[in-house]
Tab-separated table of C-alpha atoms in Angstrom:
chain	number	residue	atom	x	y	z
A	54	MET	CA	-9.577	17.695	44.136
A	55	GLY	CA	-11.470	17.133	47.408
A	56	SER	CA	-14.416	19.195	46.135
A	57	PHE	CA	-14.503	17.248	42.865
A	58	SER	CA	-14.364	13.999	44.790
A	59	ARG	CA	-17.321	14.986	46.944
A	60	VAL	CA	-19.384	16.028	43.926
A	61	PHE	CA	-18.525	12.822	42.100
A	62	ASN	CA	-19.289	10.670	45.117
A	63	GLY	CA	-22.555	12.527	45.578
A	64	LEU	CA	-23.486	11.777	41.962
A	65	ILE	CA	-22.831	8.112	42.490
A	66	LYS	CA	-24.960	8.107	45.639
A	67	LEU	CA	-27.724	10.069	43.903
A	68	LYS	CA	-27.926	7.674	40.992
A	69	ASP	CA	-27.279	4.791	43.333
A	70	SER	CA	-26.803	1.369	41.794
A	71	ALA	CA	-28.698	2.245	38.594
A	72	LEU	CA	-25.796	4.273	37.258
A	73	ILE	CA	-23.292	1.601	38.113
A	74	LEU	CA	-25.485	-1.098	36.608
A	75	LYS	CA	-26.014	0.874	33.393
A	76	THR	CA	-22.325	1.631	33.063
A	77	GLY	CA	-21.465	-1.978	33.719
A	78	LYS	CA	-23.807	-3.145	30.992
A	79	GLN	CA	-22.306	-0.669	28.543
A	80	CYS	CA	-18.806	-1.852	29.354
A	81	ALA	CA	-19.809	-5.484	28.972
A	82	SER	CA	-21.514	-4.725	25.664
A	83	TYR	CA	-18.448	-2.911	24.346
A	84	ALA	CA	-16.149	-5.727	25.455
A	85	THR	CA	-18.332	-8.243	23.633
A	86	ALA	CA	-18.488	-6.174	20.428
A	87	SER	CA	-14.808	-5.254	20.249
A	88	LYS	CA	-12.085	-7.645	19.152
A	89	PRO	CA	-8.316	-7.576	18.609
A	90	LEU	CA	-7.194	-5.758	15.464
A	91	THR	CA	-5.365	-8.843	14.272
A	92	GLN	CA	-8.408	-11.090	14.696
A	93	LEU	CA	-9.587	-11.693	11.152
A	94	SER	CA	-13.050	-12.560	9.978
A	95	GLU	CA	-13.668	-15.964	8.429
A	96	ASP	CA	-13.444	-14.487	4.918
A	97	GLU	CA	-10.288	-12.533	5.744
A	98	LEU	CA	-8.641	-15.601	7.248
A	99	LEU	CA	-9.520	-17.665	4.194
A	100	MET	CA	-8.035	-14.964	1.970
A	101	LYS	CA	-4.853	-14.876	4.058
A	102	GLU	CA	-4.383	-18.639	3.916
A	103	SER	CA	-5.134	-18.861	0.196
A	104	VAL	CA	-2.763	-16.051	-0.757
A	105	SER	CA	-0.009	-17.427	1.467
A	106	LYS	CA	-0.269	-20.801	-0.258
A	107	LEU	CA	-0.275	-19.227	-3.720
A	108	ALA	CA	2.753	-17.077	-2.865
A	109	VAL	CA	4.804	-20.044	-1.683
A	110	THR	CA	3.826	-22.488	-4.422
A	111	GLU	CA	3.589	-20.265	-7.495
A	112	ILE	CA	5.617	-17.109	-6.845
A	113	LEU	CA	8.540	-18.167	-4.641
A	114	PRO	CA	10.066	-20.516	-7.250
A	115	LYS	CA	10.149	-17.642	-9.755
A	116	VAL	CA	11.411	-14.798	-7.539
A	117	ARG	CA	15.020	-14.840	-8.747
A	118	LYS	CA	13.998	-15.402	-12.361
A	119	MET	CA	11.694	-12.376	-12.297
A	120	GLU	CA	14.341	-10.231	-10.666
A	121	ASP	CA	17.010	-11.226	-13.177
A	122	GLU	CA	14.661	-10.665	-16.125
A	123	GLU	CA	13.275	-7.460	-14.547
A	124	LYS	CA	9.665	-8.342	-15.266
A	125	ILE	CA	6.674	-10.092	-13.753
A	126	ASP	CA	6.396	-13.657	-15.014
A	127	GLU	CA	3.389	-14.145	-17.297
A	128	GLY	CA	2.319	-17.207	-15.360
A	129	VAL	CA	2.402	-15.257	-12.089
A	130	LEU	CA	0.361	-12.441	-13.617
A	131	SER	CA	-2.210	-14.893	-14.957
A	132	SER	CA	-2.423	-16.567	-11.555
A	133	LEU	CA	-3.009	-13.238	-9.808
A	134	PHE	CA	-5.947	-12.540	-12.103
A	135	ALA	CA	-7.287	-16.096	-11.974
A	136	ASN	CA	-7.360	-16.026	-8.181
A	137	GLY	CA	-9.122	-12.682	-8.001
A	138	LEU	CA	-6.176	-10.825	-6.485
A	139	MET	CA	-6.186	-8.031	-9.084
A	140	GLY	CA	-9.803	-7.136	-8.380
A	141	VAL	CA	-10.174	-7.747	-4.654
A	142	GLU	CA	-12.741	-5.002	-3.994
A	143	ILE	CA	-14.336	-4.917	-7.433
A	144	GLU	CA	-17.961	-5.963	-7.140
A	145	GLU	CA	-18.909	-9.444	-8.261
A	146	GLU	CA	-21.257	-8.026	-10.896
A	147	TYR	CA	-18.147	-6.778	-12.708
A	148	GLY	CA	-16.255	-10.045	-12.269
A	149	GLY	CA	-14.346	-9.027	-9.162
A	150	SER	CA	-13.941	-10.759	-5.813
A	151	GLY	CA	-16.289	-8.375	-3.997
A	152	CYS	CA	-14.138	-8.378	-0.865
A	153	SER	CA	-13.214	-5.645	1.621
A	154	PHE	CA	-10.433	-3.060	1.777
A	155	MET	CA	-8.946	-5.030	4.658
A	156	SER	CA	-8.796	-8.054	2.383
A	157	SER	CA	-6.721	-6.025	-0.090
A	158	ILE	CA	-4.327	-5.159	2.722
A	159	ILE	CA	-4.045	-8.803	3.730
A	160	VAL	CA	-3.313	-9.798	0.123
A	161	VAL	CA	-0.491	-7.260	-0.116
A	162	GLU	CA	1.010	-8.312	3.211
A	163	GLU	CA	1.000	-12.015	2.375
A	164	LEU	CA	2.490	-11.575	-1.099
A	165	ALA	CA	5.204	-9.253	0.247
A	166	LYS	CA	6.444	-12.013	2.536
A	167	VAL	CA	7.617	-13.814	-0.607
A	168	ASP	CA	8.241	-11.100	-3.232
A	169	PRO	CA	7.605	-7.402	-2.498
A	170	ALA	CA	8.013	-6.577	-6.212
A	171	VAL	CA	4.816	-8.464	-7.031
A	172	THR	CA	2.939	-6.451	-4.433
A	173	VAL	CA	3.742	-3.185	-6.215
A	174	LEU	CA	1.624	-4.477	-9.081
A	175	VAL	CA	-1.169	-5.754	-6.832
A	176	ASP	CA	-1.271	-2.789	-4.450
A	177	ILE	CA	-1.488	-0.120	-7.161
A	178	GLN	CA	-4.133	-2.093	-9.019
A	179	ASN	CA	-6.348	-2.518	-5.965
A	180	THR	CA	-5.873	0.578	-3.808
A	181	LEU	CA	-5.510	3.137	-6.603
A	182	ILE	CA	-6.737	2.092	-10.049
A	183	ASN	CA	-9.700	-0.054	-9.065
A	184	SER	CA	-10.721	2.283	-6.245
A	185	LEU	CA	-10.701	5.326	-8.501
A	186	PHE	CA	-12.880	3.608	-11.092
A	187	ARG	CA	-15.227	2.143	-8.477
A	188	LYS	CA	-15.781	5.379	-6.590
A	189	LEU	CA	-15.572	7.982	-9.356
A	190	GLY	CA	-16.485	6.244	-12.589
A	191	THR	CA	-19.686	6.799	-14.505
A	192	PRO	CA	-21.846	3.710	-15.076
A	193	GLN	CA	-20.416	3.438	-18.580
A	194	GLN	CA	-16.805	3.794	-17.388
A	195	LYS	CA	-17.366	1.144	-14.751
A	196	GLN	CA	-18.960	-1.223	-17.246
A	197	THR	CA	-16.104	-0.684	-19.703
A	198	TYR	CA	-13.116	-0.952	-17.367
A	199	LEU	CA	-13.928	-2.794	-14.135
A	200	PRO	CA	-14.511	-6.223	-15.759
A	201	LYS	CA	-11.196	-5.873	-17.591
A	202	LEU	CA	-9.323	-4.763	-14.474
A	203	ALA	CA	-10.719	-7.710	-12.548
A	204	GLN	CA	-9.950	-10.296	-15.220
A	205	ASN	CA	-6.998	-9.418	-17.440
A	206	THR	CA	-6.022	-5.734	-17.578
A	207	VAL	CA	-3.327	-3.958	-15.577
A	208	GLY	CA	-3.783	-0.286	-14.742
A	209	SER	CA	-1.199	2.425	-14.072
A	210	PHE	CA	-1.396	5.694	-12.119
A	211	CYS	CA	0.405	8.641	-13.761
A	212	LEU	CA	1.108	11.497	-11.367
A	213	SER	CA	4.844	12.054	-10.780
A	214	GLU	CA	7.010	14.054	-13.161
A	215	ALA	CA	10.664	15.050	-13.325
A	216	SER	CA	9.908	18.381	-11.621
A	217	SER	CA	7.037	17.246	-9.404
A	218	GLY	CA	7.749	14.521	-6.883
A	219	SER	CA	6.720	15.376	-3.332
A	220	ASP	CA	5.400	18.664	-4.769
A	221	ALA	CA	3.065	16.626	-6.948
A	222	PHE	CA	0.647	19.405	-7.820
A	223	SER	CA	3.280	21.457	-9.633
A	224	LEU	CA	2.980	19.020	-12.543
A	225	LYS	CA	3.537	20.325	-16.071
A	226	THR	CA	1.483	17.858	-18.145
A	227	THR	CA	-1.397	19.718	-19.784
A	228	ALA	CA	-4.748	18.816	-21.309
A	229	THR	CA	-6.011	21.378	-23.812
A	230	GLN	CA	-9.657	21.300	-24.844
A	231	ASP	CA	-10.380	20.943	-28.546
A	232	GLY	CA	-14.102	20.669	-29.175
A	233	ASP	CA	-15.356	17.560	-27.429
A	234	ASP	CA	-11.814	16.265	-26.931
A	235	TYR	CA	-8.773	17.049	-24.803
A	236	ILE	CA	-5.229	16.913	-26.123
A	237	ILE	CA	-2.680	15.765	-23.533
A	238	ASN	CA	0.987	16.742	-23.717
A	239	GLY	CA	3.749	16.037	-21.235
A	240	ALA	CA	5.770	13.281	-19.630
A	241	LYS	CA	5.359	11.239	-16.468
A	242	MET	CA	8.221	9.726	-14.484
A	243	TRP	CA	8.612	6.772	-12.084
A	244	ILE	CA	5.373	5.202	-13.317
A	245	SER	CA	4.928	1.737	-11.800
A	246	ASN	CA	3.161	-0.988	-13.805
A	247	SER	CA	3.588	1.088	-16.977
A	248	ASP	CA	5.367	-1.792	-18.714
A	249	LEU	CA	2.267	-3.997	-18.326
A	250	ALA	CA	-0.595	-1.513	-18.201
A	251	ASP	CA	-3.300	-1.263	-20.836
A	252	VAL	CA	-5.062	1.651	-19.175
A	253	PHE	CA	-3.544	4.747	-17.557
A	254	LEU	CA	-5.103	7.237	-15.156
A	255	VAL	CA	-3.340	10.455	-16.037
A	256	MET	CA	-3.225	13.611	-13.944
A	257	ALA	CA	-3.016	16.601	-16.291
A	258	ASN	CA	-3.755	20.291	-15.851
A	259	ALA	CA	-6.724	21.225	-18.022
A	260	ASN	CA	-6.829	24.802	-16.728
A	261	PRO	CA	-3.295	25.998	-15.877
A	262	SER	CA	-4.548	29.503	-15.031
A	263	ALA	CA	-6.318	27.970	-12.019
A	264	GLY	CA	-3.111	26.386	-10.740
A	265	TYR	CA	-3.494	22.992	-9.112
A	266	ARG	CA	-7.279	23.428	-9.215
A	267	GLY	CA	-7.079	22.724	-12.928
A	268	ILE	CA	-5.685	19.231	-12.427
A	269	THR	CA	-8.058	16.655	-13.895
A	270	THR	CA	-7.967	12.864	-14.115
A	271	PHE	CA	-8.096	11.364	-17.615
A	272	ILE	CA	-8.546	7.751	-18.697
A	273	VAL	CA	-6.057	6.946	-21.456
A	274	ASP	CA	-5.849	3.550	-23.148
A	275	ARG	CA	-2.396	2.232	-24.034
A	276	ASN	CA	-3.159	2.047	-27.763
A	277	THR	CA	-4.119	5.741	-27.972
A	278	PRO	CA	-1.986	7.444	-30.653
A	279	GLY	CA	0.738	9.610	-29.146
A	280	LEU	CA	1.163	7.604	-25.929
A	281	SER	CA	4.519	5.864	-25.632
A	282	ILE	CA	6.406	4.032	-22.890
A	283	GLY	CA	10.092	4.673	-22.183
A	284	LYS	CA	12.714	2.148	-21.138
A	285	LYS	CA	12.585	0.523	-17.737
A	286	GLU	CA	14.556	2.167	-14.961
A	287	LYS	CA	17.474	0.178	-13.550
A	288	LYS	CA	16.675	0.136	-9.840
A	289	LEU	CA	18.285	-0.866	-6.563
A	290	GLY	CA	15.391	-3.181	-5.730
A	291	MET	CA	11.863	-4.168	-6.745
A	292	SER	CA	13.442	-5.046	-10.080
A	293	ALA	CA	10.604	-7.225	-11.355
A	294	SER	CA	8.235	-4.279	-11.014
A	295	GLY	CA	8.430	-2.196	-14.180
A	296	THR	CA	9.044	1.538	-13.658
A	297	CYS	CA	9.132	3.657	-16.814
A	298	MET	CA	8.685	7.112	-18.259
A	299	VAL	CA	5.331	7.610	-19.987
A	300	TYR	CA	5.148	10.192	-22.792
A	301	PHE	CA	2.102	12.029	-24.131
A	302	ASP	CA	2.542	13.668	-27.532
A	303	ASN	CA	-0.749	15.230	-28.640
A	304	VAL	CA	-2.715	12.379	-27.113
A	305	ARG	CA	-6.357	12.992	-27.969
A	306	VAL	CA	-9.049	11.670	-25.641
A	307	PRO	CA	-12.797	12.440	-25.563
A	308	LYS	CA	-14.135	14.519	-22.676
A	309	ASN	CA	-16.061	11.411	-21.636
A	310	ASN	CA	-12.688	10.043	-20.560
A	311	ILE	CA	-12.542	12.448	-17.635
A	312	LEU	CA	-12.763	10.381	-14.463
A	313	GLY	CA	-14.707	12.163	-11.763
A	314	GLU	CA	-15.169	15.924	-11.950
A	315	PHE	CA	-13.201	18.452	-13.959
A	316	GLY	CA	-10.541	20.151	-11.822
A	317	LYS	CA	-10.825	17.687	-8.936
A	318	GLY	CA	-7.792	15.581	-9.833
A	319	TYR	CA	-5.693	17.079	-7.054
A	320	ILE	CA	-8.330	16.039	-4.510
A	321	TYR	CA	-8.536	12.539	-5.921
A	322	ALA	CA	-4.756	12.107	-5.989
A	323	ALA	CA	-4.405	13.194	-2.376
A	324	SER	CA	-7.339	11.200	-1.007
A	325	PHE	CA	-6.729	7.945	-2.871
A	326	LEU	CA	-2.995	8.014	-2.191
A	327	ASN	CA	-3.874	8.086	1.496
A	328	GLU	CA	-5.491	4.669	1.078
A	329	GLY	CA	-2.546	3.577	-1.040
A	330	ARG	CA	-0.181	4.416	1.813
A	331	ILE	CA	-1.915	1.857	3.987
A	332	GLY	CA	-1.153	-0.634	1.222
A	333	ILE	CA	2.512	0.364	1.290
A	334	GLY	CA	2.444	-0.084	5.053
A	335	ALA	CA	1.131	-3.613	4.542
A	336	GLN	CA	3.820	-4.235	1.949
A	337	MET	CA	6.537	-3.170	4.371
A	338	VAL	CA	5.097	-5.273	7.204
A	339	GLY	CA	4.943	-8.303	4.920
A	340	LEU	CA	8.479	-7.689	3.669
A	341	ALA	CA	9.807	-7.417	7.224
A	342	GLN	CA	7.931	-10.544	8.318
A	343	GLY	CA	9.099	-12.548	5.323
A	344	CYS	CA	12.714	-11.578	5.890
A	345	LEU	CA	12.431	-12.332	9.610
A	346	ASP	CA	10.747	-15.708	9.051
A	347	ALA	CA	13.540	-16.864	6.767
A	348	THR	CA	16.201	-15.627	9.170
A	349	ILE	CA	14.850	-17.057	12.437
A	350	LYS	CA	14.949	-20.526	10.904
A	351	TYR	CA	18.637	-20.000	10.158
A	352	THR	CA	19.429	-18.812	13.704
A	353	LEU	CA	17.834	-21.958	15.093
A	354	GLU	CA	19.874	-24.213	12.788
A	355	ARG	CA	23.255	-22.459	12.774
A	356	LYS	CA	25.514	-23.451	15.678
A	357	GLN	CA	28.528	-21.639	17.090
A	358	PHE	CA	30.437	-22.374	20.304
A	359	GLY	CA	28.347	-25.486	20.793
A	360	GLN	CA	24.889	-23.910	20.660
A	361	GLU	CA	22.398	-22.439	18.199
A	362	ILE	CA	23.079	-18.752	17.642
A	363	PHE	CA	19.471	-17.945	18.617
A	364	ALA	CA	20.359	-19.028	22.176
A	365	PHE	CA	22.834	-16.194	22.766
A	366	GLN	CA	21.302	-13.545	24.986
A	367	SER	CA	22.165	-10.616	22.729
A	368	MET	CA	20.577	-12.428	19.778
A	369	LYS	CA	17.410	-13.243	21.709
A	370	HIS	CA	17.043	-9.640	22.820
A	371	ASP	CA	17.678	-8.274	19.312
A	372	ILE	CA	15.126	-10.663	17.831
A	373	ALA	CA	12.549	-9.871	20.518
A	374	LYS	CA	12.858	-6.147	19.802
A	375	ILE	CA	12.405	-6.609	16.051
A	376	VAL	CA	9.410	-8.932	16.452
A	377	THR	CA	7.791	-6.374	18.760
A	378	GLU	CA	8.352	-3.532	16.290
A	379	ILE	CA	6.938	-5.533	13.388
A	380	GLU	CA	3.833	-6.312	15.413
A	381	ALA	CA	3.467	-2.616	16.316
A	382	ALA	CA	3.731	-1.704	12.632
A	383	ARG	CA	1.120	-4.329	11.747
A	384	LEU	CA	-1.274	-2.904	14.322
A	385	LEU	CA	-0.872	0.594	12.863
A	386	VAL	CA	-1.607	-0.737	9.375
A	387	TYR	CA	-4.608	-2.795	10.451
A	388	ASN	CA	-6.017	0.073	12.509
A	389	ALA	CA	-5.796	2.439	9.539
A	390	ALA	CA	-7.453	-0.158	7.293
A	391	ARG	CA	-10.265	-0.738	9.774
A	392	LYS	CA	-10.850	3.016	9.938
A	393	VAL	CA	-11.219	3.131	6.161
A	394	GLU	CA	-13.799	0.364	6.315
A	395	ALA	CA	-15.644	2.103	9.153
A	396	GLY	CA	-15.839	5.350	7.179
A	397	GLU	CA	-13.845	7.181	9.857
A	398	PRO	CA	-11.092	9.799	9.255
A	399	PHE	CA	-7.845	7.931	8.657
A	400	ILE	CA	-5.290	10.267	7.063
A	401	GLN	CA	-3.109	10.639	10.159
A	402	GLU	CA	-3.287	6.920	10.844
A	403	ALA	CA	-2.362	6.129	7.226
A	404	SER	CA	0.702	8.358	7.458
A	405	MET	CA	1.716	6.807	10.772
A	406	ALA	CA	1.335	3.317	9.330
A	407	LYS	CA	3.322	4.101	6.205
A	408	TYR	CA	6.081	5.950	8.058
A	409	PHE	CA	6.568	3.494	10.894
A	410	SER	CA	6.288	0.286	8.883
A	411	SER	CA	8.835	1.448	6.287
A	412	GLU	CA	11.327	2.401	9.010
A	413	VAL	CA	10.793	-0.877	10.883
A	414	ALA	CA	11.167	-2.890	7.679
A	415	GLN	CA	14.488	-1.196	6.909
A	416	LYS	CA	15.753	-1.944	10.402
A	417	THR	CA	14.557	-5.537	10.157
A	418	THR	CA	16.366	-6.315	6.908
A	419	VAL	CA	19.615	-4.824	8.212
A	420	LYS	CA	19.383	-6.876	11.391
A	421	CYS	CA	18.527	-10.053	9.502
A	422	ILE	CA	21.644	-9.778	7.356
A	423	ASP	CA	23.699	-9.159	10.492
A	424	TRP	CA	22.242	-12.297	12.100
A	425	MET	CA	22.926	-14.331	8.956
A	426	GLY	CA	26.583	-13.324	8.933
A	427	GLY	CA	28.549	-13.761	5.728
A	428	VAL	CA	25.927	-15.852	3.940
A	429	GLY	CA	23.432	-13.021	4.341
A	430	PHE	CA	25.649	-10.980	2.049
A	431	THR	CA	25.299	-13.484	-0.783
A	432	ARG	CA	22.554	-14.125	-3.325
A	433	ASP	CA	22.220	-17.678	-2.039
A	434	TYR	CA	19.600	-16.340	0.365
A	435	LEU	CA	16.765	-13.869	-0.174
A	436	GLN	CA	17.714	-11.597	2.718
A	437	GLU	CA	19.859	-9.429	0.455
A	438	LYS	CA	16.911	-8.995	-1.917
A	439	PHE	CA	14.608	-7.944	0.915
A	440	TYR	CA	17.352	-5.499	1.969
A	441	ARG	CA	17.411	-3.898	-1.484
A	442	ASP	CA	13.647	-3.972	-1.971
A	443	VAL	CA	12.900	-2.252	1.319
A	444	LYS	CA	14.596	1.063	0.551
A	445	ILE	CA	11.815	2.330	-1.682
A	446	GLY	CA	9.380	2.116	1.238
A	447	THR	CA	10.542	5.416	2.716
A	448	ILE	CA	10.334	7.118	-0.680
A	449	TYR	CA	7.330	6.238	-2.827
A	450	GLU	CA	3.716	7.231	-2.231
A	451	GLY	CA	4.991	9.993	0.038
A	452	THR	CA	8.451	10.161	1.605
A	453	THR	CA	9.012	9.682	5.316
A	454	ASN	CA	9.404	13.440	5.773
A	455	MET	CA	6.080	14.070	4.020
A	456	GLN	CA	4.389	11.564	6.329
A	457	LEU	CA	5.890	13.260	9.372
A	458	GLU	CA	4.619	16.619	8.075
A	459	THR	CA	1.112	15.183	7.785
A	460	ILE	CA	1.251	13.653	11.255
A	461	ALA	CA	2.525	16.924	12.726
A	462	LYS	CA	-0.280	18.859	11.015
A	463	TYR	CA	-2.868	16.724	12.756
A	464	ILE	CA	-1.044	16.990	16.082
A	465	ARG	CA	-1.165	20.810	15.816
A	466	LYS	CA	-4.852	20.682	14.942
A	467	GLN	CA	-5.512	18.425	17.925
A	468	TYR	CA	-3.856	20.804	20.380
A	469	SER	CA	-4.978	24.116	18.875
């Protein structure tokens, strides 16, 4: 240590003040350029405020109605399209909002504060369907589908099957070539937005002998003969979000309906779901924040033993812990989103964001019901809905255990 110190001190003396001055300038420059993760740009802040207002004025009054009817209200859907929230990143030339990935994340977070079920629709549309078309589509495919997706058409992503959940690439749906067409046969399970979708991105194996390397992405319109939608699943939460089986019985599509390259579907599914997981992280952060916001107001109004229940030390400490964990989850989500925008590797960060935010959101909803007492167990308040909605967060778009596996893989790589 002494030897190192002498060498280092000698270097400083050799370079004299020039080194210190240069380093100081670099530090000052970095400090000026950097900013807090939660500091939003003017456009992002405007998006946040606009979506928050829309959620409170147009969605909140219909939350219970949509849950009871198990469908997204037509007026809400129209409003999402009219305000550009179904085509956040789609370029303006195609009728989209032309905003950033971070803006999509902000939209999901703000909507989830009011109704997480609506964000299932919005998140899948923006982070999966639109992204796949934007980044992989041919000029003709983009011209055909992006204007619709931005203005009036819901899309659905068909990957999961009865025998392929976490092991997604063991899917059994096939696409057999017949001249210039492919004939798709199989069934997809747990398909979100399938009740509303007019276009489906279907993962099917077009070369089973090659294993998962035969998986290819096909564009299938809802009105294609042989495609049918099953009944909606009865779910614990997210009831307004339609989740159905989708069946393919000799569904014929032209080879021009292949999205991206033949046999690259497994790559696309893995890479685009990584971005989607950041969206789920935002959904869980928004859900937790929305549940907390509604509950803190109650703790400040409810009095026991002559004082507001917020004032009790154990309550204050519990609340402080939850608020801290939500903020930590938000920072993980925002960091992952910023990495996407910067073109930096983000897979580990996406898994961390998805894992941690879903666990924090679960903890938050449980605590909020505890703080509400008996009324939190009734449907008079939305806390019980948040509690039911949150459970899917540790399951879809990659279970918690799958996220931990991904994180561990990168840890091993880092230390090997």
